[in-house]
Short mmCIF file of C-alpha atoms in Angstrom, two decimals:
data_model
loop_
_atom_site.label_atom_id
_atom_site.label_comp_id
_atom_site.label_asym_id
_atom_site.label_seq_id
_atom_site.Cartn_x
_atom_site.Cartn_y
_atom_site.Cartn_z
CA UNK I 1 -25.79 -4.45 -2.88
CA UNK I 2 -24.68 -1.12 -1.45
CA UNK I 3 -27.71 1.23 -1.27
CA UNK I 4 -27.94 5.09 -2.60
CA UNK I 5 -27.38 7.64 0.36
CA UNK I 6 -30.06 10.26 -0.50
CA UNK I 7 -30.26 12.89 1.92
CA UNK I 8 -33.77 14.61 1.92
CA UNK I 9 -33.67 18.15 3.69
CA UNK I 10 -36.86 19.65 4.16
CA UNK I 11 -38.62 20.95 7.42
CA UNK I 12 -42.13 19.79 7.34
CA UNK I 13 -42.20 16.48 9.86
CA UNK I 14 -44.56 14.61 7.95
CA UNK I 15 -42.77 14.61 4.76
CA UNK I 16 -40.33 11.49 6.19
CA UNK I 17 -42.95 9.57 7.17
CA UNK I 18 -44.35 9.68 3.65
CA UNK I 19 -41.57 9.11 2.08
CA UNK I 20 -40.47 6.12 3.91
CA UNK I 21 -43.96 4.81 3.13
CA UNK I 22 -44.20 5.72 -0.63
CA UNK I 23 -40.13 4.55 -1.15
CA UNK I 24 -40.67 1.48 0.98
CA UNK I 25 -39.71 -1.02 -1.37
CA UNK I 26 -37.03 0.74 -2.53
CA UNK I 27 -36.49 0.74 0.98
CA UNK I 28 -36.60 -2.99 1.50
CA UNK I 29 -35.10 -3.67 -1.61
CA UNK I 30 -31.75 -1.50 -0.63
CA UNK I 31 -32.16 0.25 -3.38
CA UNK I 32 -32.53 3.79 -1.28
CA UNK I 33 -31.33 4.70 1.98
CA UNK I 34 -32.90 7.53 3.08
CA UNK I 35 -31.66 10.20 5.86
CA UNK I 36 -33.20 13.56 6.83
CA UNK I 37 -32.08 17.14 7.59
CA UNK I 38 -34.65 19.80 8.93
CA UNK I 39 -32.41 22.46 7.49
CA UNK I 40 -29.93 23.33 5.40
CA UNK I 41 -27.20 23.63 8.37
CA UNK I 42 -28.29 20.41 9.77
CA UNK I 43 -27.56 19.02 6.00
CA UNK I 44 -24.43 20.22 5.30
CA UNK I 45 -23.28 18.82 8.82
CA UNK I 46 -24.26 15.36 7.40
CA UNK I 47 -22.88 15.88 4.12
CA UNK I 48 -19.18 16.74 5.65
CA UNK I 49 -19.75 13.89 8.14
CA UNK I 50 -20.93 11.24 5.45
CA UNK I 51 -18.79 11.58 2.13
CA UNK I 52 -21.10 8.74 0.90
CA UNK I 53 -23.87 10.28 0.17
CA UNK I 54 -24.90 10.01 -3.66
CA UNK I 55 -27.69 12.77 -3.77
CA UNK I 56 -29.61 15.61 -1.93
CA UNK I 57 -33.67 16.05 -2.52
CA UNK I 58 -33.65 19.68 -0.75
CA UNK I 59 -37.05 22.04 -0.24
CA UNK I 60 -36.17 25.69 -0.95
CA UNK I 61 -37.86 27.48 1.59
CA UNK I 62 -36.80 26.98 5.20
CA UNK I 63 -35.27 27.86 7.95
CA UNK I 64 -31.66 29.05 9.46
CA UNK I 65 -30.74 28.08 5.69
CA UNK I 66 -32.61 27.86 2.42
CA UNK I 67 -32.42 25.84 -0.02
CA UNK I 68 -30.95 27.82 -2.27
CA UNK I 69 -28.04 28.96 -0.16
CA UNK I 70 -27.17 25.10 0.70
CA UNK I 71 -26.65 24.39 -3.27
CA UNK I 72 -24.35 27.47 -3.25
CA UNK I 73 -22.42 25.85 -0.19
CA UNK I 74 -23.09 22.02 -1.62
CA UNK I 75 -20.83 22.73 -4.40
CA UNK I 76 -18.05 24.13 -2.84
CA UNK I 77 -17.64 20.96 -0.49
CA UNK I 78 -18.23 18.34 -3.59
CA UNK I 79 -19.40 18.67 -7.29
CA UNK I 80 -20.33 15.16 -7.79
CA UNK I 81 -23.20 15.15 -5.24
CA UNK I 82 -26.57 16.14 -7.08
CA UNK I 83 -29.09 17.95 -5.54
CA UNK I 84 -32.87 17.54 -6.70
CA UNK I 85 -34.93 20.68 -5.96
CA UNK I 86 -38.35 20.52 -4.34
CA UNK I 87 -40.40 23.56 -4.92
CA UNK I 88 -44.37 24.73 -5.00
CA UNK I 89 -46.02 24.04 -8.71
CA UNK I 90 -45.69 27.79 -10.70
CA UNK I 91 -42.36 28.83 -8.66
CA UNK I 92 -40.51 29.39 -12.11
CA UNK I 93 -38.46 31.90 -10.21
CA UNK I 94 -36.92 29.93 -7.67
CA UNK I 95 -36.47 27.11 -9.75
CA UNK I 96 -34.68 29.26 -12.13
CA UNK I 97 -32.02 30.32 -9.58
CA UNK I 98 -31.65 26.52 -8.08
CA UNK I 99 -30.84 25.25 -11.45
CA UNK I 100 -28.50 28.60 -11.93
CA UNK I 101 -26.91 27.46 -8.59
CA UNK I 102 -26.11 24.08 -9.88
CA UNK I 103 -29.81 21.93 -8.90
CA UNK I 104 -29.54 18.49 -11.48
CA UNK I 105 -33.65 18.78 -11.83
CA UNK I 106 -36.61 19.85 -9.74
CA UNK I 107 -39.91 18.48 -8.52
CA UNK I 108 -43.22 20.20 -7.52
CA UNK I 109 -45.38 19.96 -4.91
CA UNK I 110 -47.75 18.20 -4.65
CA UNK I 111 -45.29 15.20 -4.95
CA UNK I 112 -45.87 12.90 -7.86
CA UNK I 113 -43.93 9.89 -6.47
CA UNK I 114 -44.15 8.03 -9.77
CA UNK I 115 -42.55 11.33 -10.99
CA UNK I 116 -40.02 11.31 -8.03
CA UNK I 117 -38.68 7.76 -8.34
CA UNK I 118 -38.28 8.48 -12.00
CA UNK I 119 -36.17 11.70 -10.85
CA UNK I 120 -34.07 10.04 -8.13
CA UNK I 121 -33.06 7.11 -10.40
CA UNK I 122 -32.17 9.77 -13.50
CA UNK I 123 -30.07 11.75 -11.11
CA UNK I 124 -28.19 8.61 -8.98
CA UNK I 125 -27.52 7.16 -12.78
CA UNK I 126 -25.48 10.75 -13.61
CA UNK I 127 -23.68 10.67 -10.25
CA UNK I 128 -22.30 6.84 -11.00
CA UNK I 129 -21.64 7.77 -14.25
CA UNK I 130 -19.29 10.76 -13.21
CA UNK I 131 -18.07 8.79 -10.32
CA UNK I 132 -16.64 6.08 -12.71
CA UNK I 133 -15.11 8.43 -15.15
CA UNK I 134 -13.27 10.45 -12.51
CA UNK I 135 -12.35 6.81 -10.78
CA UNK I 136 -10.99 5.83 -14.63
CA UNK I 137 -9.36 8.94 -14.84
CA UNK I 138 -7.74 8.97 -11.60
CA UNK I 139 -6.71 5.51 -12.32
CA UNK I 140 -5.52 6.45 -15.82
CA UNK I 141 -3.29 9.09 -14.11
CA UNK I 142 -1.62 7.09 -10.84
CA UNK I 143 -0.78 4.82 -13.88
CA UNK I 144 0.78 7.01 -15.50
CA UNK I 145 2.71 8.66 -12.79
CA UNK I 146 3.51 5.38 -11.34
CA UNK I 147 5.03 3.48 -14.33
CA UNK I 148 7.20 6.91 -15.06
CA UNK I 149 8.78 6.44 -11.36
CA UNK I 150 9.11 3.06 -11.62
CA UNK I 151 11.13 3.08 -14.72
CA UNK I 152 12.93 5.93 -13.55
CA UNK I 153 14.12 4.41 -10.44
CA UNK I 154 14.53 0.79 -11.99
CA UNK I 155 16.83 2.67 -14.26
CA UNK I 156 18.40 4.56 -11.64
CA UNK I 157 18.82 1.48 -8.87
CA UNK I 158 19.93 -0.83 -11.88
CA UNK I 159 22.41 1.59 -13.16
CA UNK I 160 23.83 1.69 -9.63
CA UNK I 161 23.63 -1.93 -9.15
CA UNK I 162 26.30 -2.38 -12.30
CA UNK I 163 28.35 0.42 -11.64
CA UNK I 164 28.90 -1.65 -8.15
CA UNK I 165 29.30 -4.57 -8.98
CA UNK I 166 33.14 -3.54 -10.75
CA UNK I 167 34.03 -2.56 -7.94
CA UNK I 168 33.17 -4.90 -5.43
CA UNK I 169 34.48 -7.69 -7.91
CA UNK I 170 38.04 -6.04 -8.12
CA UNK I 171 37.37 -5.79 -4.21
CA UNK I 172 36.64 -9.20 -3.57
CA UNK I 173 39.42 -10.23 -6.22
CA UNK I 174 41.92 -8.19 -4.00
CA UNK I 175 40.70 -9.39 -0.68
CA UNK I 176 41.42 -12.90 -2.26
CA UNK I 177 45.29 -11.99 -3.54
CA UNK I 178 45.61 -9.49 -0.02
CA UNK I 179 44.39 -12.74 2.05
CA UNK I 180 46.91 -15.37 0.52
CA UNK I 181 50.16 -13.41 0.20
CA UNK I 182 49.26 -12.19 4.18
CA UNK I 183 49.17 -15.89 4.94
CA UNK I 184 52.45 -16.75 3.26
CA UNK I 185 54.50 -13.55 4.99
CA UNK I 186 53.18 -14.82 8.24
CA UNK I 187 54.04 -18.40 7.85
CA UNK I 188 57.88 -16.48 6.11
CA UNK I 189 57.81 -14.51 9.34
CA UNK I 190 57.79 -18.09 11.70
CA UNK I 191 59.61 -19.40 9.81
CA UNK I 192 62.07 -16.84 10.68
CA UNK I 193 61.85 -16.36 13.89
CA UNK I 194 62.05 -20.19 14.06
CA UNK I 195 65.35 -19.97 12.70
CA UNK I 196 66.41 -16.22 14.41
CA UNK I 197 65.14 -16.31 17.55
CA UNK I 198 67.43 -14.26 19.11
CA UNK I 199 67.15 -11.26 17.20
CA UNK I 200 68.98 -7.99 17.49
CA UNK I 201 67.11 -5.41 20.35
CA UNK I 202 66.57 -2.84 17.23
CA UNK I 203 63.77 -5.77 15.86
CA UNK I 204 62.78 -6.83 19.39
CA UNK I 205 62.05 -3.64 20.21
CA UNK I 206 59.92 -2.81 17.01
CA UNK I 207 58.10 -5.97 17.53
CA UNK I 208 56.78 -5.17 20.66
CA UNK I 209 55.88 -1.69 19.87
CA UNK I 210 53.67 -2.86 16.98
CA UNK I 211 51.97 -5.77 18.91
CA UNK I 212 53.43 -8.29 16.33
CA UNK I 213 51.60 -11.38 17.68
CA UNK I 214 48.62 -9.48 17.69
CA UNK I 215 49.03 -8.49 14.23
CA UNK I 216 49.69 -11.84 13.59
CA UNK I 217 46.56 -13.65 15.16
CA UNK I 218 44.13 -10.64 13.92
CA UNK I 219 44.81 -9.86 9.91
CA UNK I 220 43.36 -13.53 8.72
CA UNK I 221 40.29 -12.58 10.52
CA UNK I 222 40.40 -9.09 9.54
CA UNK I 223 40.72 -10.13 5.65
CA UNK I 224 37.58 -12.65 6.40
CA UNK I 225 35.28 -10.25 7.98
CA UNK I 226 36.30 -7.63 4.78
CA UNK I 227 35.58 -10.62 2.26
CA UNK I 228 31.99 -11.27 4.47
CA UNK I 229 31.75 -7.73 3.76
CA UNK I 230 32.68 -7.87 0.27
CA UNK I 231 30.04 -10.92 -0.18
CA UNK I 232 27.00 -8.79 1.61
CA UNK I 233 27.47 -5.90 -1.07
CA UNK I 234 27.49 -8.22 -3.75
CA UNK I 235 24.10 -9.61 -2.54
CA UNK I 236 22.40 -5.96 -2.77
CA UNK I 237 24.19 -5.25 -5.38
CA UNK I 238 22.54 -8.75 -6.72
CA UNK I 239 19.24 -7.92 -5.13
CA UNK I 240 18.44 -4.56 -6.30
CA UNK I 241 18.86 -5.45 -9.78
CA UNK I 242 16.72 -8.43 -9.35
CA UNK I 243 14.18 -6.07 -7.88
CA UNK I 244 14.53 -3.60 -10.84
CA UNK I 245 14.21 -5.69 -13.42
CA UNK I 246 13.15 -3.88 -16.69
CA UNK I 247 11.03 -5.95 -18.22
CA UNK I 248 7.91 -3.61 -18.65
CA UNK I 249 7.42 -4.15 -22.26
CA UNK I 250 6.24 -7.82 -22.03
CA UNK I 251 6.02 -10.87 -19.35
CA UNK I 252 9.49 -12.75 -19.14
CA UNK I 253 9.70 -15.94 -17.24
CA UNK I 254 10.71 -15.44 -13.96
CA UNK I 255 11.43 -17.40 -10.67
CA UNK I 256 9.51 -16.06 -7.72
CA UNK I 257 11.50 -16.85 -4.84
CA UNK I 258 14.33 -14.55 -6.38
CA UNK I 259 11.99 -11.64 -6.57
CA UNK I 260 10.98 -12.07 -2.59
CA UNK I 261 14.45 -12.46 -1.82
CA UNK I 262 15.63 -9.15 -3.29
CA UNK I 263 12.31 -7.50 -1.54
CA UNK I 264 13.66 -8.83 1.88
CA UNK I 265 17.43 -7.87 1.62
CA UNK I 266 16.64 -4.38 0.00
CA UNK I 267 14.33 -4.07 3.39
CA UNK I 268 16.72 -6.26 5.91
CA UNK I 269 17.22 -2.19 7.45
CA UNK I 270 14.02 -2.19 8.68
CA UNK I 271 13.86 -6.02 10.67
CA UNK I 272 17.20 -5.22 12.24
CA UNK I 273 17.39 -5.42 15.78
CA UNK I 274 17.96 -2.19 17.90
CA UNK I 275 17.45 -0.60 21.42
CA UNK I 276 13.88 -0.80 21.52
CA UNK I 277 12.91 -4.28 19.75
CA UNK I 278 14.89 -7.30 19.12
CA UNK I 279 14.00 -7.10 15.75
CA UNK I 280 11.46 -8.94 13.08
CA UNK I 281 11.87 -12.77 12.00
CA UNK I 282 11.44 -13.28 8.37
CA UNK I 283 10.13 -16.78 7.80
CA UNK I 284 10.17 -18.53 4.22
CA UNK I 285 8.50 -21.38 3.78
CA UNK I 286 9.02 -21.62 -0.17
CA UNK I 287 7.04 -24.28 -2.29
CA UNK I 288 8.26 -26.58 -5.02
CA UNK I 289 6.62 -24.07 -7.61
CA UNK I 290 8.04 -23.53 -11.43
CA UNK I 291 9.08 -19.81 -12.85
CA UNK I 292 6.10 -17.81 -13.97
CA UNK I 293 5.31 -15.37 -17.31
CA UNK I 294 4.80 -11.96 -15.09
CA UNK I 295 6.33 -8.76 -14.88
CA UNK I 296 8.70 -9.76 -12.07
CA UNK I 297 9.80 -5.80 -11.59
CA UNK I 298 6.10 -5.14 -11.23
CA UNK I 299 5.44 -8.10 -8.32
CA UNK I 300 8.67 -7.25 -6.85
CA UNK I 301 6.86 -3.65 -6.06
CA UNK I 302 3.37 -5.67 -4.70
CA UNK I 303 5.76 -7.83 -2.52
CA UNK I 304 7.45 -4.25 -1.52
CA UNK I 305 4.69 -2.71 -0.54
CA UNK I 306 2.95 -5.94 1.08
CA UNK I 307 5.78 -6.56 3.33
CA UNK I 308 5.92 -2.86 4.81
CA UNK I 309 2.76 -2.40 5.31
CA UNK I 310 3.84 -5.59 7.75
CA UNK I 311 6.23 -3.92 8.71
CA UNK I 312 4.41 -1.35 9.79
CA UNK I 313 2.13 -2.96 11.71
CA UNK I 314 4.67 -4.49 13.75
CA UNK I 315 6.21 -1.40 14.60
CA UNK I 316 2.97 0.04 15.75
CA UNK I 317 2.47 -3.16 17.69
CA UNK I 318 5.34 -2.72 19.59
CA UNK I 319 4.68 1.24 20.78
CA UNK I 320 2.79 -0.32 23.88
CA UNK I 321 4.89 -3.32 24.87
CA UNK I 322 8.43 -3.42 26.73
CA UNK I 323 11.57 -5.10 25.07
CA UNK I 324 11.18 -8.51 27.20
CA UNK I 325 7.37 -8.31 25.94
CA UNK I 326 8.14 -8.46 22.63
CA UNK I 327 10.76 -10.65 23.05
CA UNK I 328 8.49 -13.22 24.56
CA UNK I 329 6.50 -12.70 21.72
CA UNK I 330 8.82 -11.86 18.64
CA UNK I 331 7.32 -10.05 15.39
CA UNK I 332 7.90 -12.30 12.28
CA UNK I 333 6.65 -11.90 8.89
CA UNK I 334 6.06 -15.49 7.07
CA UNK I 335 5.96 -15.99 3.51
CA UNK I 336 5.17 -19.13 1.93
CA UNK I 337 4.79 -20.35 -1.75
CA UNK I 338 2.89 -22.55 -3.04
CA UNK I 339 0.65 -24.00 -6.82
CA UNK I 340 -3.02 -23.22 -6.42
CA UNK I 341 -5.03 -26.44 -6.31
CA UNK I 342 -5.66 -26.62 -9.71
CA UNK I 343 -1.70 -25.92 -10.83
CA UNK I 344 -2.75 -23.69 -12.56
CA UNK I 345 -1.11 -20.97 -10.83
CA UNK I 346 0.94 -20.01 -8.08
CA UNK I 347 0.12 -18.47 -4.60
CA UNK I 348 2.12 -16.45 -2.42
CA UNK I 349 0.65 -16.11 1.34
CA UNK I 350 2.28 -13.05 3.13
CA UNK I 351 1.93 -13.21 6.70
CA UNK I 352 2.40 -10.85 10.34
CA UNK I 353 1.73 -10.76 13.68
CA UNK I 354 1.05 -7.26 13.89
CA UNK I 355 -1.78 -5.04 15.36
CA UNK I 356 -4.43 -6.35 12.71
CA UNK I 357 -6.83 -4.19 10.93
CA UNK I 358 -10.91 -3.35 12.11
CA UNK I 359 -13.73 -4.02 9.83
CA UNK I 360 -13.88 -0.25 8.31
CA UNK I 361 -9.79 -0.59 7.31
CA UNK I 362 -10.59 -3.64 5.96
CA UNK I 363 -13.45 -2.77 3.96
CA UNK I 364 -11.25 0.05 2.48
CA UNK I 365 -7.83 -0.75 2.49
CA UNK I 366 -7.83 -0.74 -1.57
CA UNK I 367 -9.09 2.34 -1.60
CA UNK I 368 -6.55 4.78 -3.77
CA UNK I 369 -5.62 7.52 -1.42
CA UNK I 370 -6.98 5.76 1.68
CA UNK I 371 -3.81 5.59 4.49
CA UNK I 372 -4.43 4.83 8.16
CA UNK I 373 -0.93 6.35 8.36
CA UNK I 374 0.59 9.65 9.42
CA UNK I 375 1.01 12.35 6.91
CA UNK I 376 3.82 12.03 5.52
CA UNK I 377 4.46 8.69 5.83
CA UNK I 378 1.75 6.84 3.52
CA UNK I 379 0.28 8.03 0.40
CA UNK I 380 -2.86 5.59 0.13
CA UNK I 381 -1.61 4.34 -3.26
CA UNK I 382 0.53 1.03 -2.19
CA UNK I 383 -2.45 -1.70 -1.96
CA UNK I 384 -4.68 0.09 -4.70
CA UNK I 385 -1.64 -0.29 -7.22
CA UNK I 386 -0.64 -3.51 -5.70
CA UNK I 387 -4.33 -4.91 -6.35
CA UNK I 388 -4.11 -3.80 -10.20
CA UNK I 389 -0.92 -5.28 -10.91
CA UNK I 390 -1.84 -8.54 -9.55
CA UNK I 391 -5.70 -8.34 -10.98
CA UNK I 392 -5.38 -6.14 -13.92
CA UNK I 393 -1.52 -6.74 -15.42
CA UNK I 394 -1.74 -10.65 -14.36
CA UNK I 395 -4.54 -11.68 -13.95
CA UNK I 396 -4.62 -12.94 -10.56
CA UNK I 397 -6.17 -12.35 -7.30
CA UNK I 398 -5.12 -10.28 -4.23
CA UNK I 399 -7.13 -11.01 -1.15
CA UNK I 400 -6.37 -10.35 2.71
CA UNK I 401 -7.94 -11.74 6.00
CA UNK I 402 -7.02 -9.66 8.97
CA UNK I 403 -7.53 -10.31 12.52
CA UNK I 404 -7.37 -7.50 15.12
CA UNK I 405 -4.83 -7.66 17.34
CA UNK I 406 -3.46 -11.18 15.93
CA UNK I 407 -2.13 -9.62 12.52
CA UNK I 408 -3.15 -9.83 8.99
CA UNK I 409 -2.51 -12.30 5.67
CA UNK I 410 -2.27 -11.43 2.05
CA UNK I 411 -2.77 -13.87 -0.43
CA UNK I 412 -1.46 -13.23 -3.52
CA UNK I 413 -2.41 -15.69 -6.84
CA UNK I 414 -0.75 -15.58 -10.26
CA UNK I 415 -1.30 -17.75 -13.10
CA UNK I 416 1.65 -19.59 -14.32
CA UNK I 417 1.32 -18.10 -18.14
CA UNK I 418 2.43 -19.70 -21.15
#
């Protein structure tokens, strides 16, 4: 149980002590966590310092600031924190213009605590209540933003995926015809100059000016490396439909292991080898496990964003070691599959070696907007919609267990379905 953050503000010294011994089992009970500001600067420092704090209990007359100037500024940092105003019995004045400032309720000295708890509890219920419908309508809008871009690009990256894959077929098909009638104008070619070997100086001449044995040796492997080629595009091509799979309006059956694989070739330009790191290992250690009633275009975007954020950290892992250093010690990623123990279900274990997360990144990594990353380069959304499409859409499970400095695990678990 995570305890209310009040923040009591109020200069007299004795007033803390008498608190803490009147809310003691609140206290004990971590119910209440109480901290204290002698003034109203000193409390707004703690209030832009802590964004955790639920509620303010705030005298109105002190010094440097008073009380009623520190609702004025209270507001302008954050709505949702409530301030309860303390003020001498018969004060109708002042507790007019703290309630016209935006004060939830008041108390009067002398302090009923009976009173007080009452107050405190009244006020901490409003603040979870508006915290949960802003977090419901926050969620009810990255929803909706999100499943508009999703079905925007899957209709975008599937579109291009079939308007390539005409192409490349009448490529490869070509490649195929090119490579076969090359093959049987070389072998004419030896054939005649089996039988002509003593041509006239005209064709000699020609011959050597062209490099013919060259030519010769070269164009099989030429055709081979453009059929390669050839094969490579039709794998994206294959992958990012796989990846963009429209099946938002209801769970198909759908095999797993195709989904990771168009994740990993769609981001194969991000493991590649280069000047500064020999590049990042992708492991698979796939399970025996069946296809599974899900939205596969919706996992495919929790295995996206999963395998970055790995990614990621093994980039940032590398900005302090040399090439031979991390080529002693290589960055892979590892996925494995495999049924949960009651086969009921199916679990997919995503795996790096990467710089590892502390106990505060941990504790918030679900968090929507919350991004250890440069601006710019994360938005805070990836796990928090990752965690609802596993949880909320399929009713699985997405945990993580992160080591720091060793790397970090993501578990993922989805029921099999009907």
């Amino acid at each position: 149980m995570i305890p209310a953050k009040i923040l009591v503000v109020d200069d007299e010294v004795d007033l803390e002590s008498l608190l803490r011994q009147r809310l003691r089992k609140k206290i004990r009970a971590k119910e209440f966590e109480l901290i204290f500001a002698r003034s109203g600067k000193e409390a707004l420092q703690k209030i832009k310092s802590d964004r955790t704090i639920d509620m303010v209990l705030t005298d109105l007359s002190m010094p440097e600031m008073d009380g009623l100037t520190l609702l004025n500024k209270l507001r302008e940092i954050d709505e949702n924190i409530k301030a309860v105003v303390i003020s001498a019995f018969g004060d109708l004045k002042n507790i007019r213009a703290a309630m016209n400032c935006g004060a939830f309720d008041f108390i009067t000295k002398p302090i009923d605590f009976d009173d007080l708890i009452i107050t405190i509890n009244k006020t901490l219920a409003y603040v979870k209540q508006i915290r949960e419908t802003l977090f419901r309508l926050q969620q009810a809008q990255l929803q909706l933003i999100q499943h508009e871009k999703m079905a925007v690009l899957g209709q975008l990256v599937a579109g291009l995926a079939h308007e390539m894959n005409n192409p490349l077929a009448s490529i490869k098909g070509s490649i195929f015809l090119v490579n076969d009638a090359a093959q049987k104008l070389i072998t004419y070619l030896q054939l005649y100059q089996e039988q002509f070997p003593n041509s006239c100086n005209e064709i000699a001449e020609y011959a050597e000016d062209i490099n013919l044995d060259h030519i010769i040796n070269s164009l099989p492997r030429m055709l081979v490396v453009m059929g390669g080629s050839t094969d490579r595009l039709i794998a994206i091509s294959n992958s990012l439909r796989t990846f963009s799979r429209g099946d938002t309006e209801s769970k198909v059956l759908a095999n797993i292991h195709d989904g990771i694989d168009s994740t990993i070739m769609i981001l194969q330009h991000r493991m590649k080898a280069n000047s500064k790191s020999p590049g990042i290992r992708i492991v698979k250690e796939y399970g025996d496990i069946p296809n599974i009633k899900c939205y596969l275009g919706q996992l495919n975007q929790v295995f996206m964003n999963i395998i970055v954020n790995g990614i990621d950290a093994c980039e940032e892992d590398n900005l302090n070691r040399s090439f031979e250093e991390i080529e002693a010690n290589p960055n892979r990623i590892v996925v494995k599959t495999k049924l949960t123990k009651d086969k009921q279900g199916v679990v997919i274990e995503i795996q790096d070696n990467g710089t590892g997360m502390t106990e505060e990144v941990k504790s918030r990594m679900f968090e929507q907007l919350f991004t250890t990353k440069p601006v710019g380069k994360g938005t805070g959304f990836g796990l928090s919609i990752s965690r609802r499409i596993v949880e909320e859409i399929h009713g699985g499970s997405l945990n993580c267990t992160s080591v720091l400095g060793k790397g970090t695990e993501f578990a993922i678990a989805i029921p099999i379905g009907e």
